[in-house]
Short mmCIF file of C-alpha atoms in Angstrom, two decimals:
data_model
loop_
_atom_site.label_atom_id
_atom_site.label_comp_id
_atom_site.label_asym_id
_atom_site.label_seq_id
_atom_site.Cartn_x
_atom_site.Cartn_y
_atom_site.Cartn_z
CA MET L 1 67.74 99.20 90.22
CA SER L 2 70.69 100.57 87.98
CA LEU L 3 73.82 98.38 87.63
CA HIS L 4 76.81 99.63 89.50
CA ARG L 5 79.91 98.84 87.79
CA LEU L 6 82.22 97.70 90.50
CA ALA L 7 82.49 96.60 93.99
CA ILE L 8 85.84 95.37 95.86
CA ILE L 9 86.07 92.83 98.82
CA VAL L 10 89.30 93.22 100.50
CA LEU L 11 90.41 90.11 102.47
CA ALA L 12 92.30 91.08 105.51
CA ALA L 13 91.26 88.84 108.20
CA GLY L 14 94.68 86.73 108.15
CA LYS L 15 96.67 86.65 111.39
CA GLY L 16 99.84 86.37 109.65
CA THR L 17 101.25 83.26 111.43
CA ARG L 18 104.30 83.09 109.27
CA MET L 19 105.15 86.71 110.17
CA ARG L 20 105.78 85.38 113.76
CA SER L 21 104.25 88.48 114.96
CA GLU L 22 101.50 89.78 117.30
CA ILE L 23 100.58 92.44 114.68
CA PRO L 24 97.93 91.47 112.02
CA LYS L 25 99.69 90.64 108.67
CA VAL L 26 98.13 93.44 106.66
CA MET L 27 99.47 96.03 109.38
CA HIS L 28 102.88 95.31 108.43
CA LYS L 29 104.48 98.05 106.66
CA LEU L 30 106.08 98.68 103.35
CA ALA L 31 107.38 102.26 102.47
CA GLY L 32 106.08 103.62 105.79
CA GLN L 33 102.45 102.47 105.68
CA PRO L 34 100.46 99.31 106.23
CA MET L 35 100.13 96.91 103.45
CA LEU L 36 96.36 97.38 103.66
CA ARG L 37 96.58 101.06 103.00
CA HIS L 38 98.66 100.35 99.70
CA VAL L 39 95.91 97.80 98.68
CA LEU L 40 92.98 100.27 99.35
CA ASP L 41 95.01 103.23 97.58
CA ASN L 42 95.15 101.05 94.58
CA CYS L 43 91.43 100.07 94.88
CA GLU L 44 90.46 103.80 94.92
CA LYS L 45 92.05 104.43 91.86
CA LEU L 46 89.58 102.18 90.10
CA GLU L 47 86.82 104.41 91.44
CA PRO L 48 84.68 101.51 92.69
CA ALA L 49 81.02 102.03 93.89
CA ARG L 50 81.86 100.17 97.14
CA ILE L 51 84.64 98.75 99.08
CA VAL L 52 84.34 96.17 101.91
CA VAL L 53 87.09 94.95 104.12
CA VAL L 54 86.79 91.62 105.78
CA VAL L 55 88.58 91.53 109.04
CA GLY L 56 89.05 88.97 111.85
CA PRO L 57 88.26 89.07 115.58
CA GLU L 58 89.85 91.70 117.78
CA MET L 59 91.53 93.53 114.99
CA PRO L 60 90.82 97.28 115.99
CA ASP L 61 93.97 98.61 114.14
CA VAL L 62 92.91 96.95 110.96
CA GLU L 63 89.33 98.38 111.27
CA ALA L 64 91.01 101.85 111.79
CA ALA L 65 93.29 101.36 108.96
CA ALA L 66 90.25 100.54 106.73
CA ARG L 67 88.42 103.77 107.14
CA PRO L 68 86.40 105.26 105.84
CA TYR L 69 85.33 101.93 104.37
CA PRO L 70 83.14 99.48 106.10
CA THR L 71 84.49 96.20 107.83
CA VAL L 72 82.74 92.76 108.23
CA LEU L 73 83.70 90.19 110.52
CA GLN L 74 84.91 86.66 109.63
CA ALA L 75 84.64 85.20 113.03
CA GLU L 76 86.04 81.77 112.10
CA GLN L 77 88.94 81.25 109.64
CA LEU L 78 87.25 78.85 107.63
CA GLY L 79 88.97 79.85 104.15
CA THR L 80 88.97 82.60 101.67
CA GLY L 81 85.68 81.51 100.16
CA HIS L 82 84.04 81.75 103.67
CA ALA L 83 85.68 85.07 104.13
CA VAL L 84 84.14 86.44 100.74
CA ALA L 85 80.73 85.18 101.98
CA GLN L 86 80.86 87.49 104.99
CA ALA L 87 80.79 90.41 102.67
CA ARG L 88 77.42 89.37 101.17
CA PRO L 89 75.23 91.58 103.54
CA ALA L 90 77.15 94.60 102.80
CA LEU L 91 76.84 94.32 98.96
CA GLN L 92 73.33 92.68 98.41
CA ASP L 93 71.29 95.88 98.37
CA VAL L 94 72.41 96.96 94.77
CA PRO L 95 73.59 94.80 91.69
CA PHE L 96 77.25 95.20 90.55
CA GLU L 97 78.61 94.31 87.17
CA ASP L 98 81.88 93.25 88.66
CA ILE L 99 83.08 92.23 92.08
CA LEU L 100 86.83 92.31 92.56
CA VAL L 101 88.36 90.09 95.37
CA VAL L 102 91.73 91.31 96.39
CA TYR L 103 93.91 90.49 99.45
CA GLY L 104 95.21 92.88 102.11
CA ASP L 105 98.85 91.44 101.55
CA THR L 106 98.99 92.06 97.87
CA ALA L 107 100.33 95.52 98.42
CA LEU L 108 102.33 95.49 95.18
CA ILE L 109 99.80 94.75 92.59
CA THR L 110 99.24 97.96 90.97
CA ALA L 111 95.69 99.52 89.86
CA GLU L 112 96.76 99.32 86.38
CA THR L 113 96.98 95.49 86.71
CA LEU L 114 93.71 95.25 88.57
CA GLN L 115 92.21 97.29 85.81
CA ARG L 116 93.42 94.62 83.03
CA LEU L 117 91.91 91.85 85.05
CA LEU L 118 88.54 93.74 85.05
CA ASP L 119 88.88 94.65 81.30
CA GLU L 120 89.53 90.82 80.42
CA ARG L 121 86.50 89.67 82.40
CA ARG L 122 84.36 92.17 80.76
CA ARG L 123 85.86 91.59 77.22
CA SER L 124 85.74 87.84 77.55
CA GLY L 125 82.30 87.53 79.39
CA ALA L 126 83.94 85.23 81.75
CA ALA L 127 82.36 84.39 85.06
CA VAL L 128 85.70 84.53 86.73
CA ALA L 129 88.96 86.07 85.83
CA VAL L 130 92.05 85.12 87.85
CA LEU L 131 95.32 87.16 88.23
CA GLY L 132 98.43 85.01 87.78
CA ILE L 133 102.10 86.01 88.48
CA PRO L 134 104.83 84.72 86.10
CA VAL L 135 107.27 82.98 88.40
CA GLU L 136 109.90 80.61 86.78
CA THR L 137 111.47 79.12 89.78
CA GLN L 138 110.40 76.31 91.84
CA ASN L 139 107.78 77.37 94.53
CA ALA L 140 104.70 76.12 96.51
CA TYR L 141 102.11 78.42 94.71
CA GLY L 142 99.11 76.93 92.87
CA ARG L 143 99.50 76.78 89.09
CA LEU L 144 96.75 78.06 86.56
CA LEU L 145 96.01 75.52 84.04
CA GLN L 146 94.84 76.79 80.69
CA ASP L 147 93.86 75.51 77.30
CA GLY L 148 95.15 76.52 73.87
CA ALA L 149 92.64 79.41 73.64
CA GLY L 150 93.63 80.83 76.95
CA ASN L 151 90.68 79.80 78.93
CA LEU L 152 91.31 78.92 82.45
CA LEU L 153 90.63 75.23 83.21
CA GLY L 154 91.34 75.04 86.72
CA ILE L 155 93.81 75.81 89.59
CA VAL L 156 96.12 73.23 91.13
CA GLU L 157 97.91 73.35 94.32
CA ALA L 158 101.61 72.92 94.32
CA ALA L 159 101.20 69.80 96.62
CA GLU L 160 98.72 68.13 94.33
CA ALA L 161 100.39 68.97 90.69
CA THR L 162 102.13 66.68 88.53
CA PRO L 163 105.73 67.40 87.35
CA ALA L 164 104.37 68.77 84.29
CA GLU L 165 102.06 70.97 86.10
CA LEU L 166 104.67 72.25 88.35
CA GLY L 167 106.58 73.42 85.22
CA ILE L 168 103.44 75.95 84.45
CA PRO L 169 105.03 79.33 85.18
CA LEU L 170 101.75 81.01 85.89
CA CYS L 171 101.00 80.94 89.60
CA ASN L 172 97.84 81.89 91.27
CA CYS L 173 97.96 85.03 93.48
CA GLY L 174 94.26 84.70 94.35
CA VAL L 175 92.84 88.06 93.07
CA MET L 176 89.91 87.60 91.13
CA ALA L 177 87.35 89.56 89.09
CA VAL L 178 83.94 87.95 89.19
CA ASP L 179 80.60 88.56 87.56
CA GLY L 180 78.51 90.34 90.05
CA ALA L 181 75.39 88.46 89.11
CA VAL L 182 76.87 84.99 89.91
CA LEU L 183 79.54 85.42 92.75
CA PHE L 184 77.56 84.84 95.63
CA ASP L 185 75.51 81.92 93.96
CA LEU L 186 78.76 80.30 93.38
CA ILE L 187 80.06 81.12 96.74
CA GLY L 188 76.89 79.37 98.35
CA ARG L 189 77.88 76.28 96.51
CA LEU L 190 81.31 75.90 97.70
CA SER L 191 82.20 72.74 99.63
CA ALA L 192 84.56 72.37 102.64
CA ASP L 193 85.18 68.49 101.72
CA ASN L 194 88.84 68.79 101.77
CA ALA L 195 91.75 67.91 104.02
CA LYS L 196 91.58 71.41 105.76
CA GLY L 197 87.84 71.67 105.93
CA GLU L 198 87.91 75.04 104.57
CA TYR L 199 85.77 76.93 101.63
CA TYR L 200 88.25 77.66 98.87
CA LEU L 201 87.71 80.59 96.72
CA THR L 202 89.86 79.01 93.82
CA ASP L 203 86.99 76.40 93.64
CA LEU L 204 84.94 79.17 91.84
CA VAL L 205 86.73 78.38 88.62
CA ALA L 206 85.47 74.68 88.65
CA LEU L 207 81.89 75.73 89.61
CA ALA L 208 81.74 78.34 86.87
CA ARG L 209 82.75 75.74 84.23
CA GLN L 210 80.15 73.27 85.52
CA ASP L 211 77.68 75.87 84.63
CA GLY L 212 79.03 76.11 81.14
CA ARG L 213 80.60 79.56 81.77
CA ILE L 214 84.16 80.25 81.01
CA ALA L 215 87.16 81.37 83.21
CA ARG L 216 90.08 83.39 82.06
CA ALA L 217 93.65 84.01 83.60
CA VAL L 218 95.61 87.29 83.26
CA ALA L 219 99.28 87.50 83.73
CA ALA L 220 100.31 90.42 85.80
CA PRO L 221 103.40 92.21 84.24
CA VAL L 222 106.53 91.74 86.10
CA ASP L 223 109.12 93.49 83.73
CA GLU L 224 108.74 96.78 85.98
CA LEU L 225 110.43 94.89 88.91
CA GLY L 226 113.77 95.57 87.22
CA GLY L 227 114.81 91.92 87.85
CA LEU L 228 113.54 91.70 91.38
CA ASP L 229 111.83 88.34 92.58
CA PRO L 230 108.28 88.74 91.58
CA LYS L 231 107.10 86.36 94.45
CA PRO L 232 106.10 89.38 96.85
CA LEU L 233 103.44 90.14 94.34
CA LEU L 234 101.70 86.73 95.13
CA GLY L 235 101.08 88.08 98.86
CA ILE L 236 103.57 88.89 101.55
CA ASP L 237 103.18 86.55 104.48
CA SER L 238 106.85 86.41 105.65
CA ARG L 239 109.49 88.72 106.78
CA ALA L 240 111.52 87.57 103.89
CA LEU L 241 108.89 88.52 101.31
CA GLN L 242 108.35 91.80 103.01
CA ALA L 243 112.04 92.73 102.81
CA GLY L 244 111.54 91.68 98.95
CA GLY L 245 108.33 93.77 98.74
CA GLU L 246 110.11 96.63 100.35
CA ALA L 247 112.85 96.57 97.70
CA ILE L 248 110.33 96.37 94.95
CA LEU L 249 108.37 99.30 96.18
CA GLN L 250 111.43 101.59 96.88
CA GLN L 251 112.52 100.87 93.28
CA ARG L 252 109.28 102.09 92.01
CA LEU L 253 109.30 105.12 94.31
CA ARG L 254 112.84 106.15 93.33
CA ALA L 255 111.82 105.62 89.55
CA GLN L 256 108.94 107.89 89.90
CA ALA L 257 111.17 110.50 91.85
CA LEU L 258 113.80 110.56 89.07
CA ALA L 259 111.18 110.82 86.24
CA GLY L 260 109.53 113.79 88.23
CA GLY L 261 112.75 115.81 88.31
CA VAL L 262 114.54 114.81 91.35
CA THR L 263 118.06 114.23 91.48
CA LEU L 264 119.16 111.19 93.49
CA THR L 265 122.93 110.96 93.55
CA ASP L 266 123.02 107.40 94.87
CA PRO L 267 119.27 106.00 94.36
CA GLY L 268 119.84 102.59 96.00
CA SER L 269 120.69 104.25 99.32
CA VAL L 270 117.74 106.62 99.57
CA PHE L 271 114.55 105.26 101.01
CA LEU L 272 111.23 106.86 100.57
CA CYS L 273 107.85 106.68 101.99
CA ALA L 274 104.83 106.00 100.06
CA ASP L 275 103.35 109.60 100.63
CA THR L 276 106.70 111.45 100.27
CA VAL L 277 106.10 114.56 98.00
CA LEU L 278 108.99 115.74 96.00
CA GLY L 279 109.22 118.92 94.07
CA ARG L 280 111.24 119.58 91.00
CA ASP L 281 114.92 120.17 91.04
CA VAL L 282 115.28 118.65 94.55
CA VAL L 283 118.61 117.18 95.02
CA ILE L 284 118.99 114.15 97.60
CA GLY L 285 122.32 112.86 98.52
CA PRO L 286 123.20 109.25 99.64
CA HIS L 287 121.83 107.57 102.71
CA VAL L 288 118.54 109.70 103.33
CA VAL L 289 115.53 108.17 104.72
CA PHE L 290 112.08 109.77 104.51
CA GLY L 291 109.44 108.67 106.95
CA PRO L 292 105.70 109.41 106.60
CA GLY L 293 104.22 112.93 106.06
CA VAL L 294 107.12 114.64 104.16
CA THR L 295 106.63 117.48 101.63
CA ILE L 296 109.64 118.88 99.69
CA GLU L 297 109.18 122.01 97.54
CA ASP L 298 111.21 122.80 94.43
CA GLY L 299 115.05 123.43 94.50
CA VAL L 300 115.54 121.86 97.99
CA GLU L 301 118.93 120.20 98.65
CA ILE L 302 119.03 117.16 100.98
CA LYS L 303 122.63 116.37 101.93
CA PRO L 304 123.73 112.79 103.02
CA PHE L 305 122.74 110.83 106.01
CA CYS L 306 119.59 112.70 106.85
CA HIS L 307 116.44 111.40 108.55
CA ILE L 308 113.09 113.27 107.71
CA GLU L 309 109.40 112.58 108.90
CA GLY L 310 106.34 114.74 109.21
CA THR L 311 108.07 117.70 107.99
CA ILE L 312 107.30 120.42 105.26
CA ILE L 313 110.59 121.75 103.49
CA ARG L 314 109.85 124.96 101.58
CA ARG L 315 111.54 126.15 98.44
CA GLY L 316 115.40 126.39 98.24
CA ALA L 317 115.98 125.20 101.79
CA ILE L 318 119.33 123.29 102.47
CA ILE L 319 119.23 120.27 104.88
CA GLY L 320 122.02 118.28 106.29
CA PRO L 321 124.27 116.45 106.31
CA PHE L 322 123.25 114.23 109.38
CA ALA L 323 120.19 116.40 110.19
CA ARG L 324 117.18 114.79 111.76
CA LEU L 325 113.70 116.65 111.26
CA ARG L 326 110.88 115.09 113.23
CA PRO L 327 107.12 115.38 113.01
CA GLU L 328 105.14 118.78 112.89
CA SER L 329 108.30 120.66 111.78
CA GLU L 330 108.40 123.21 108.84
CA VAL L 331 111.62 124.70 107.41
CA GLY L 332 111.22 127.99 105.64
CA ALA L 333 112.13 129.03 102.09
CA GLY L 334 115.94 129.27 101.76
CA ALA L 335 116.51 128.05 105.41
CA HIS L 336 119.54 126.10 106.53
CA VAL L 337 119.43 123.04 108.74
CA GLY L 338 122.96 121.79 109.21
CA ASN L 339 124.93 118.65 110.67
CA PHE L 340 123.79 117.19 114.04
CA VAL L 341 120.64 119.42 114.12
CA GLU L 342 117.31 118.12 115.40
CA LEU L 343 114.05 119.66 114.86
CA LYS L 344 110.88 118.49 116.76
CA ASN L 345 107.50 120.38 116.23
CA ALA L 346 109.65 123.41 115.12
CA TRP L 347 109.10 126.14 112.54
CA LEU L 348 111.97 127.84 111.02
CA GLY L 349 111.13 131.00 109.14
CA GLU L 350 112.47 132.22 105.79
CA ALA L 351 116.26 132.19 105.48
CA ALA L 352 116.68 131.19 109.33
CA LYS L 353 119.78 129.06 109.82
CA ALA L 354 120.78 126.35 112.40
CA ASN L 355 123.85 125.20 110.65
CA HIS L 356 125.39 122.76 113.46
CA LEU L 357 124.92 120.85 116.68
CA ALA L 358 121.42 122.10 117.93
CA TYR L 359 118.24 120.88 119.39
CA LEU L 360 115.22 122.85 118.65
CA GLY L 361 111.96 121.34 119.96
CA ASP L 362 108.59 122.91 120.23
CA THR L 363 110.14 125.93 118.74
CA GLU L 364 109.13 129.18 116.55
CA ILE L 365 112.13 130.75 114.79
CA GLY L 366 111.53 133.84 112.85
CA ALA L 367 112.96 134.82 109.51
CA ARG L 368 116.63 135.34 109.19
CA SER L 369 117.47 134.34 112.69
CA ASN L 370 120.72 132.62 113.30
CA ILE L 371 120.93 129.59 115.98
CA GLY L 372 124.62 128.97 117.07
CA ALA L 373 126.25 125.67 117.67
CA GLY L 374 125.26 123.90 120.77
CA ALA L 375 121.91 125.76 121.21
CA ILE L 376 119.15 123.91 122.95
CA THR L 377 115.48 124.77 123.67
CA CYS L 378 114.88 123.16 126.87
CA ASN L 379 111.17 122.33 126.19
CA TYR L 380 110.50 119.55 128.71
CA ASP L 381 110.12 119.79 132.52
CA GLY L 382 109.45 116.16 133.09
CA PHE L 383 105.80 116.46 132.82
CA PHE L 384 104.76 119.24 130.31
CA LYS L 385 106.22 120.49 126.92
CA HIS L 386 106.72 124.20 126.57
CA ARG L 387 107.37 126.53 123.63
CA THR L 388 110.27 128.76 122.77
CA VAL L 389 109.29 131.80 120.49
CA ILE L 390 112.27 133.33 118.70
CA GLY L 391 111.65 136.54 116.64
CA GLU L 392 113.06 137.73 113.39
CA ASP L 393 116.74 138.69 113.00
CA VAL L 394 117.72 136.91 116.52
CA PHE L 395 121.23 135.79 117.09
CA ILE L 396 121.49 132.93 119.49
CA GLY L 397 125.03 132.49 120.80
CA THR L 398 126.89 129.21 121.00
CA ASN L 399 125.94 126.77 123.61
CA THR L 400 122.84 128.78 124.77
CA SER L 401 120.15 126.94 126.54
CA LEU L 402 116.60 128.44 126.13
CA VAL L 403 114.47 127.38 129.06
CA ALA L 404 110.85 127.35 127.90
CA PRO L 405 108.42 128.96 128.12
CA VAL L 406 110.55 131.85 126.86
CA THR L 407 110.23 134.43 124.15
CA LEU L 408 112.99 136.57 122.52
CA GLY L 409 112.08 139.62 120.58
CA LYS L 410 113.00 140.80 116.98
CA GLY L 411 116.63 141.53 116.78
CA ALA L 412 117.63 140.16 120.17
CA SER L 413 121.00 138.47 120.94
CA THR L 414 122.19 136.11 123.60
CA ALA L 415 125.91 135.70 124.78
CA ALA L 416 127.68 132.35 124.23
CA GLY L 417 127.16 129.78 126.97
CA SER L 418 124.07 131.59 128.31
CA VAL L 419 121.11 129.99 130.38
CA ILE L 420 118.11 132.10 129.33
CA THR L 421 115.12 131.71 131.70
CA HIS L 422 113.23 135.00 131.16
CA ASP L 423 111.88 136.71 127.92
CA VAL L 424 114.42 138.86 126.20
CA ALA L 425 112.98 142.18 124.72
CA ALA L 426 113.58 143.17 121.01
CA ASP L 427 117.06 144.44 120.43
CA ALA L 428 118.25 143.55 123.86
CA PHE L 429 121.48 141.41 124.55
CA ALA L 430 121.22 138.74 127.27
CA ILE L 431 123.87 137.27 129.26
CA GLY L 432 122.73 134.29 131.40
CA ARG L 433 126.04 133.02 132.72
CA ALA L 434 128.11 133.18 136.20
CA ARG L 435 130.73 136.14 136.36
CA GLN L 436 134.22 134.78 135.64
CA ILE L 437 136.68 134.95 138.41
CA ASP L 438 140.46 134.68 137.81
CA LYS L 439 142.78 133.61 140.79
CA PRO L 440 146.41 134.63 139.75
CA GLY L 441 148.96 131.81 140.48
CA TYR L 442 146.37 129.53 141.81
CA ALA L 443 146.65 126.74 139.08
CA GLY L 444 150.39 126.39 139.66
CA ARG L 445 149.98 126.23 143.50
CA PHE L 446 147.21 123.77 143.12
CA ARG L 447 149.36 121.34 140.89
CA ASP L 448 152.39 121.45 143.12
CA GLU L 449 150.19 120.52 146.31
CA ARG L 450 148.64 117.63 144.32
CA ARG L 451 152.06 116.44 143.26
CA ARG L 452 153.34 116.58 146.91
CA ALA L 453 150.30 114.64 148.17
CA LYS L 454 150.53 112.06 145.61
CA ALA L 455 154.33 111.61 146.36
CA ALA L 456 153.61 111.24 150.01
CA ALA L 457 150.87 108.68 149.55
CA ARG L 458 153.25 106.56 147.34
CA GLY L 459 155.93 106.69 150.15
CA ASN L 460 153.52 105.66 153.00
CA LYS L 461 152.50 102.58 150.71
CA GLU L 462 156.24 101.69 150.49
#
């Protein structure tokens, strides 16, 4: 059989006890998507022949997030070495040159760093190559012990380390590249003779050295973090580390946006999603938040304090300030969506305008139509959603309520304050409000009567 270059085992069975959550650890999100998806996205860039994800019992959400990759079950939590052993049936049908073991909570480790680890194992011929993170501050992570030639002698846990060993800045993050020919032989020789009664993946280093094989350590570069705490690279298993990881990832995403031709007037206040697509010459003001599924074409301006998710914004559109764009919406080229306008499952045609104070849900709006302030599409009857269709060159007057399902033809107009309950023909003008009736002198007489009544009531009390 031909030798396949790379297989990857992703360990994702952890419950995340320190997260204090009912949600599996790897399903907690960074930049709008689960940590597991970040890990898988990075793994895919290595073009492996196979990816296998190890999950715990009753984790359907993790299995769904892992798709299309197969999952294997670790029924009992007996350590990281035991978790890797569960992947053996999914990998034993063909040989692999390398088997990379990564963790579902190491969402910040880049594909480039993983490739460096693989390259070092292949270059050195090591049985095991371990990824380390330089962390200078005191911490509870295991230390990587090396000799003068850079060979990895062992991994010592912080609780068992000497003061000198605790001074070693290179900490173990658990990610390993292992010779595919020996991995499962080494795994089969692991012992659970320790305080926790678990099979530790870190013991592979000692077993490989017993066989006369070498082990190597590779330091992950942390200069790209811009001075942020590198500890989240070691694995995110607390809310504090999740917050730190979010800060690191946001810094990376902002840097990518700036390098790609986007103007961020206040980068630190803009929050991007991992899948946000930004064209060139996009201008984004302060305090803008992007949720999943946003694509913005060239020349768009997003003014301050907007929240955008699940939306396509076409070339040259202007959004905000204080606009909310919800999923399944699309804003046409040159269209305007202004302050306090909310879109939901809405399509605005080219050069259409909704400049202020409107709710447009389940709506189709034709090119060049203008939506007045206070306009509402009444799309929900308490049981079902209904759609409003507005043709091209339509003018919707201020405070118009469009009771769906309703269609307005090309060039139609509505009077301010109307409630539109029936279709409006092309070029028709619709008025849907009660006729105004004036009663001369009534306001003055009403005030006089109320004043006399109030005075009489006060006199009766006295």
